[in-house]
Amino acid sequence: MWDETGAVRKDPGGRLNIALVYPNTYWVGMSNLGLHTMYRVLNGHPSILCERFFTDSPRSVESSRALQDFHIVAFSVSYELDWVNMIRILIDNRIPVRAEERKGRPIVMAGGAAVTINPEPAADALDFCFLGEGEPLADALFDAFSSGGGYQGFLERLSHVTGVYVPAQTYPVYDGERIREFAGPRPVISVVQPFEEPGHSVILTDRTVFQDMFLTEIARGCPFSCKFCTAREIYSPFRPVEVSRLTAILDKAAASGRKLGLVSTSLNNHPRLPQLLEEIGARKLRIAPPSLRLGMLSEELLAYMKASGVNEVTLAPEVGSDTLRAALGKRVSGEAILEDVVSLVRSGIRDIKLYLMVGLPGEGQDDLEAAVDLVKRIRQTFIQVSRGNRRIGRVSVSINAMVPKPHTQYEREAMPDPGEAKKRIRKIVKGLKSQSNVTVSFEGPKWAYIQALIARGDRRVLDVLLEMAASDQSRWQDVLKRWPRNPDYYALRRHDPDEILPWSFYSMPGPTPCGSGGGGA
């Protein structure tokens, strides 16, 4: 069905059969490096067979088997809205959604970024979750499955594995609307350290976002502390990959004939970047960099990007005001941003994409005006430096409402309602409307609202997810209106300082793990 190379096909007999399900399209799922990593890890075990499913591939890609034929259905959930797709997939395959109704037939688990951020909205649908980095999971699954003792014995053995969370064993105790405490053992997130086997493209296909790239991680985690971002918290500590551990992957990338997509939260911060670029250059690989960290562009990186013919980059100033940007934890001035733009354009960059946010704590009208002013200054600088080029490039601006995610320093903050968020976005859009060579796009704040509802939800949110899964997206607002609970309780309100949060029952890997009273800061 799919035009791809690298898929693994095994005889299912005598093996633990795992359905690896990405609850979105093949196009989106095969662009996810975490899916590639777990496919490689699970099929790397001689006694495990792993096959893939997507929303547009209801039977397995490898052998066209049905989902019910597998012992374990493992969902890889990267985005909160994909919880809805997960439930819809179970319903479509006539698999009971709630774990207590399935009794392990099949066993349904989930892992991925959205699971690690907060598994509670879908906890009652899952036999177990895996929190954190999944590379150690294959051995644990096979050992627990092959040791006998039935379903309960499987869960009991697995519950002692780092990263495993069994919702039936660890659960919230409510006092009215609020959580009073958590019963049961406290799971701890899985962290792979030392980090020696970076994720990379395993299956090559043209039907992905990164169709012309071979992807590889060069670091995991983030060395910075942006208050709105989960990356530092759920993937801590920052672990750059030793160049010697990347050479074999670079050889595979060279053999693929594709560009090398470098995956990292901060490419600029790899301590051996010059050496890494030298190894990449020795293989005559062109690179595709991730979003670049502002204020930290090195001459070596700029030179290699120019040699690779990179003509588009993504930058994330987040806001226009230096003061608000510093308050977010991004201490880079507007002047430094403009200096980076000059360096990038002189290195051959023709198009720049900017990420901006609205709805941040402490944001005022002057901050929105500063965002407009910064984009105008970037455009002016861009055009001045580009004079003489055959083509003047474009500045693309993407605006999103900030969602106060769990395990960030903003996890307890209020979020503006969709109407207010839309006003703020429109102010920026209107301010840039007359600017040539500038395009502006934004995600509707109603989607940010739903994302916040799910991201900050507890187990009671599963009821509304079930209704959403049974409805078309165009009817989701009606679903929220019919829900007996108030969705604003989860999405918009400020959480009290002493309030026990739904996701605060497990420990983060950093030096300041969350306690019973709140998430990591």
mmCIF file of C-alpha atoms in Angstrom, residues 46-196:
data_model
loop_
_atom_site.group_PDB
_atom_site.id
_atom_site.type_symbol
_atom_site.label_atom_id
_atom_site.label_comp_id
_atom_site.label_asym_id
_atom_site.label_seq_id
_atom_site.Cartn_x
_atom_site.Cartn_y
_atom_site.Cartn_z
ATOM 1 C CA PRO A 46 14.140 -11.315 18.407
ATOM 2 C CA SER A 47 10.938 -12.409 20.161
ATOM 3 C CA ILE A 48 8.829 -9.369 19.336
ATOM 4 C CA LEU A 49 6.980 -8.542 16.125
ATOM 5 C CA CYS A 50 5.886 -4.932 15.660
ATOM 6 C CA GLU A 51 3.658 -3.658 12.853
ATOM 7 C CA ARG A 52 2.310 -0.135 12.211
ATOM 8 C CA PHE A 53 -1.195 1.324 12.023
ATOM 9 C CA PHE A 54 -2.413 4.841 11.184
ATOM 10 C CA THR A 55 -5.809 6.516 10.845
ATOM 11 C CA ASP A 56 -5.586 6.018 7.074
ATOM 12 C CA SER A 57 -4.205 2.487 7.454
ATOM 13 C CA PRO A 58 -6.808 0.627 9.560
ATOM 14 C CA ARG A 59 -4.996 -2.666 8.905
ATOM 15 C CA SER A 60 -1.282 -3.093 9.480
ATOM 16 C CA VAL A 61 1.077 -1.609 6.923
ATOM 17 C CA GLU A 62 3.348 -4.661 6.991
ATOM 18 C CA SER A 63 0.879 -7.536 6.595
ATOM 19 C CA SER A 64 -2.646 -6.072 6.476
ATOM 20 C CA ARG A 65 -3.554 -7.799 9.743
ATOM 21 C CA ALA A 66 -6.402 -6.527 11.913
ATOM 22 C CA LEU A 67 -5.710 -4.629 15.131
ATOM 23 C CA GLN A 68 -7.462 -7.295 17.212
ATOM 24 C CA ASP A 69 -4.887 -9.879 16.074
ATOM 25 C CA PHE A 70 -2.153 -8.354 18.258
ATOM 26 C CA HIS A 71 -1.407 -9.082 21.919
ATOM 27 C CA ILE A 72 -0.608 -5.429 22.715
ATOM 28 C CA VAL A 73 -1.949 -2.303 21.045
ATOM 29 C CA ALA A 74 0.647 0.429 21.664
ATOM 30 C CA PHE A 75 -0.379 3.984 20.857
ATOM 31 C CA SER A 76 2.280 6.624 20.215
ATOM 32 C CA VAL A 77 0.597 9.901 21.214
ATOM 33 C CA SER A 78 2.504 13.091 20.468
ATOM 34 C CA TYR A 79 -0.307 15.660 20.503
ATOM 35 C CA GLU A 80 -3.242 16.102 22.880
ATOM 36 C CA LEU A 81 -5.875 16.076 20.133
ATOM 37 C CA ASP A 82 -4.672 12.620 19.070
ATOM 38 C CA TRP A 83 -6.228 11.189 22.248
ATOM 39 C CA VAL A 84 -9.528 11.623 20.413
ATOM 40 C CA ASN A 85 -8.196 9.692 17.409
ATOM 41 C CA MET A 86 -6.953 6.950 19.736
ATOM 42 C CA ILE A 87 -10.415 6.471 21.193
ATOM 43 C CA ARG A 88 -11.980 6.553 17.735
ATOM 44 C CA ILE A 89 -9.596 3.809 16.557
ATOM 45 C CA LEU A 90 -10.597 1.583 19.488
ATOM 46 C CA ILE A 91 -14.291 2.182 18.784
ATOM 47 C CA ASP A 92 -13.890 1.510 15.049
ATOM 48 C CA ASN A 93 -12.175 -1.796 15.839
ATOM 49 C CA ARG A 94 -14.869 -2.764 18.372
ATOM 50 C CA ILE A 95 -12.362 -2.765 21.189
ATOM 51 C CA PRO A 96 -13.889 -1.594 24.501
ATOM 52 C CA VAL A 97 -12.472 1.828 25.357
ATOM 53 C CA ARG A 98 -12.268 1.426 29.128
ATOM 54 C CA ALA A 99 -9.574 -0.915 30.416
ATOM 55 C CA GLU A 100 -11.863 -2.460 33.044
ATOM 56 C CA GLU A 101 -14.129 -3.706 30.258
ATOM 57 C CA ARG A 102 -11.333 -5.300 28.187
ATOM 58 C CA LYS A 103 -9.595 -7.325 30.879
ATOM 59 C CA GLY A 104 -6.416 -7.333 28.816
ATOM 60 C CA ARG A 105 -7.939 -8.510 25.534
ATOM 61 C CA PRO A 106 -6.136 -6.815 23.998
ATOM 62 C CA ILE A 107 -3.746 -4.965 26.289
ATOM 63 C CA VAL A 108 -3.787 -1.259 25.370
ATOM 64 C CA MET A 109 -0.889 1.019 26.289
ATOM 65 C CA ALA A 110 0.328 4.469 25.282
ATOM 66 C CA GLY A 111 3.592 6.372 25.254
ATOM 67 C CA GLY A 112 4.902 9.545 23.643
ATOM 68 C CA ALA A 113 5.202 13.229 24.471
ATOM 69 C CA ALA A 114 1.505 13.840 25.233
ATOM 70 C CA VAL A 115 1.461 10.790 27.509
ATOM 71 C CA THR A 116 4.509 11.954 29.449
ATOM 72 C CA ILE A 117 3.115 15.487 29.773
ATOM 73 C CA ASN A 118 -0.192 14.252 31.236
ATOM 74 C CA PRO A 119 -1.690 10.779 30.721
ATOM 75 C CA GLU A 120 -4.715 11.363 32.976
ATOM 76 C CA PRO A 121 -7.386 12.339 30.403
ATOM 77 C CA ALA A 122 -7.112 8.860 28.863
ATOM 78 C CA ALA A 123 -5.841 6.937 31.919
ATOM 79 C CA ASP A 124 -9.015 4.855 32.370
ATOM 80 C CA ALA A 125 -8.740 3.724 28.743
ATOM 81 C CA LEU A 126 -5.216 2.358 29.203
ATOM 82 C CA ASP A 127 -3.917 -0.780 30.868
ATOM 83 C CA PHE A 128 -0.627 0.994 31.341
ATOM 84 C CA CYS A 129 1.324 4.010 30.145
ATOM 85 C CA PHE A 130 5.007 4.486 29.511
ATOM 86 C CA LEU A 131 6.329 7.821 30.737
ATOM 87 C CA GLY A 132 9.518 9.180 29.206
ATOM 88 C CA GLU A 133 11.968 7.597 26.805
ATOM 89 C CA GLY A 134 10.916 4.198 25.521
ATOM 90 C CA GLU A 135 14.150 2.520 24.440
ATOM 91 C CA PRO A 136 14.231 0.165 27.500
ATOM 92 C CA LEU A 137 10.647 -0.984 26.904
ATOM 93 C CA ALA A 138 11.167 -3.978 24.594
ATOM 94 C CA ASP A 139 12.933 -6.226 27.108
ATOM 95 C CA ALA A 140 10.512 -5.263 29.876
ATOM 96 C CA LEU A 141 7.448 -6.046 27.755
ATOM 97 C CA PHE A 142 8.695 -9.417 26.622
ATOM 98 C CA ASP A 143 9.859 -10.479 30.081
ATOM 99 C CA ALA A 144 6.530 -9.513 31.670
ATOM 100 C CA PHE A 145 4.493 -11.140 28.903
ATOM 101 C CA SER A 146 6.418 -14.402 28.747
ATOM 102 C CA SER A 147 6.556 -15.067 32.492
ATOM 103 C CA GLY A 148 3.005 -16.359 32.837
ATOM 104 C CA GLY A 149 0.481 -15.400 35.470
ATOM 105 C CA GLY A 150 -2.119 -13.953 33.134
ATOM 106 C CA TYR A 151 -3.186 -10.346 32.762
ATOM 107 C CA GLN A 152 -2.800 -9.307 36.401
ATOM 108 C CA GLY A 153 0.601 -11.000 36.643
ATOM 109 C CA PHE A 154 1.715 -9.131 33.516
ATOM 110 C CA LEU A 155 0.711 -5.768 34.996
ATOM 111 C CA GLU A 156 2.251 -6.555 38.375
ATOM 112 C CA ARG A 157 5.645 -7.454 36.876
ATOM 113 C CA LEU A 158 5.564 -4.468 34.556
ATOM 114 C CA SER A 159 4.620 -2.027 37.331
ATOM 115 C CA HIS A 160 8.122 -2.291 38.808
ATOM 116 C CA VAL A 161 9.768 -1.068 35.585
ATOM 117 C CA THR A 162 10.982 2.535 35.508
ATOM 118 C CA GLY A 163 8.659 4.592 33.317
ATOM 119 C CA VAL A 164 5.652 2.280 33.644
ATOM 120 C CA TYR A 165 2.453 3.736 35.080
ATOM 121 C CA VAL A 166 -0.538 1.474 35.751
ATOM 122 C CA PRO A 167 -3.639 3.672 36.217
ATOM 123 C CA ALA A 168 -5.515 0.940 38.088
ATOM 124 C CA GLN A 169 -2.760 0.870 40.724
ATOM 125 C CA THR A 170 -2.052 4.615 40.997
ATOM 126 C CA TYR A 171 -5.076 6.894 40.993
ATOM 127 C CA PRO A 172 -6.423 10.208 42.309
ATOM 128 C CA VAL A 173 -8.664 10.456 45.353
ATOM 129 C CA TYR A 174 -11.114 13.355 45.009
ATOM 130 C CA ASP A 175 -12.530 15.705 47.609
ATOM 131 C CA GLY A 176 -15.318 17.411 45.687
ATOM 132 C CA GLU A 177 -13.856 18.999 42.569
ATOM 133 C CA ARG A 178 -10.265 18.876 43.802
ATOM 134 C CA ILE A 179 -7.797 16.031 44.116
ATOM 135 C CA ARG A 180 -7.033 15.357 47.783
ATOM 136 C CA GLU A 181 -4.231 12.838 47.251
ATOM 137 C CA PHE A 182 -2.978 10.004 45.071
ATOM 138 C CA ALA A 183 -3.250 6.379 46.088
ATOM 139 C CA GLY A 184 -0.727 3.766 45.058
ATOM 140 C CA PRO A 185 2.927 3.768 44.010
ATOM 141 C CA ARG A 186 4.477 6.823 42.366
ATOM 142 C CA PRO A 187 6.005 6.081 38.943
ATOM 143 C CA VAL A 188 9.256 7.684 37.796
ATOM 144 C CA ILE A 189 9.921 8.848 34.241
ATOM 145 C CA SER A 190 12.325 6.804 32.115
ATOM 146 C CA VAL A 191 15.510 8.629 31.077
ATOM 147 C CA VAL A 192 18.072 6.967 28.813
ATOM 148 C CA GLN A 193 21.489 7.834 30.157
ATOM 149 C CA PRO A 194 24.091 7.589 28.804
ATOM 150 C CA PHE A 195 22.332 8.472 25.579
ATOM 151 C CA GLU A 196 24.287 6.506 22.990
#
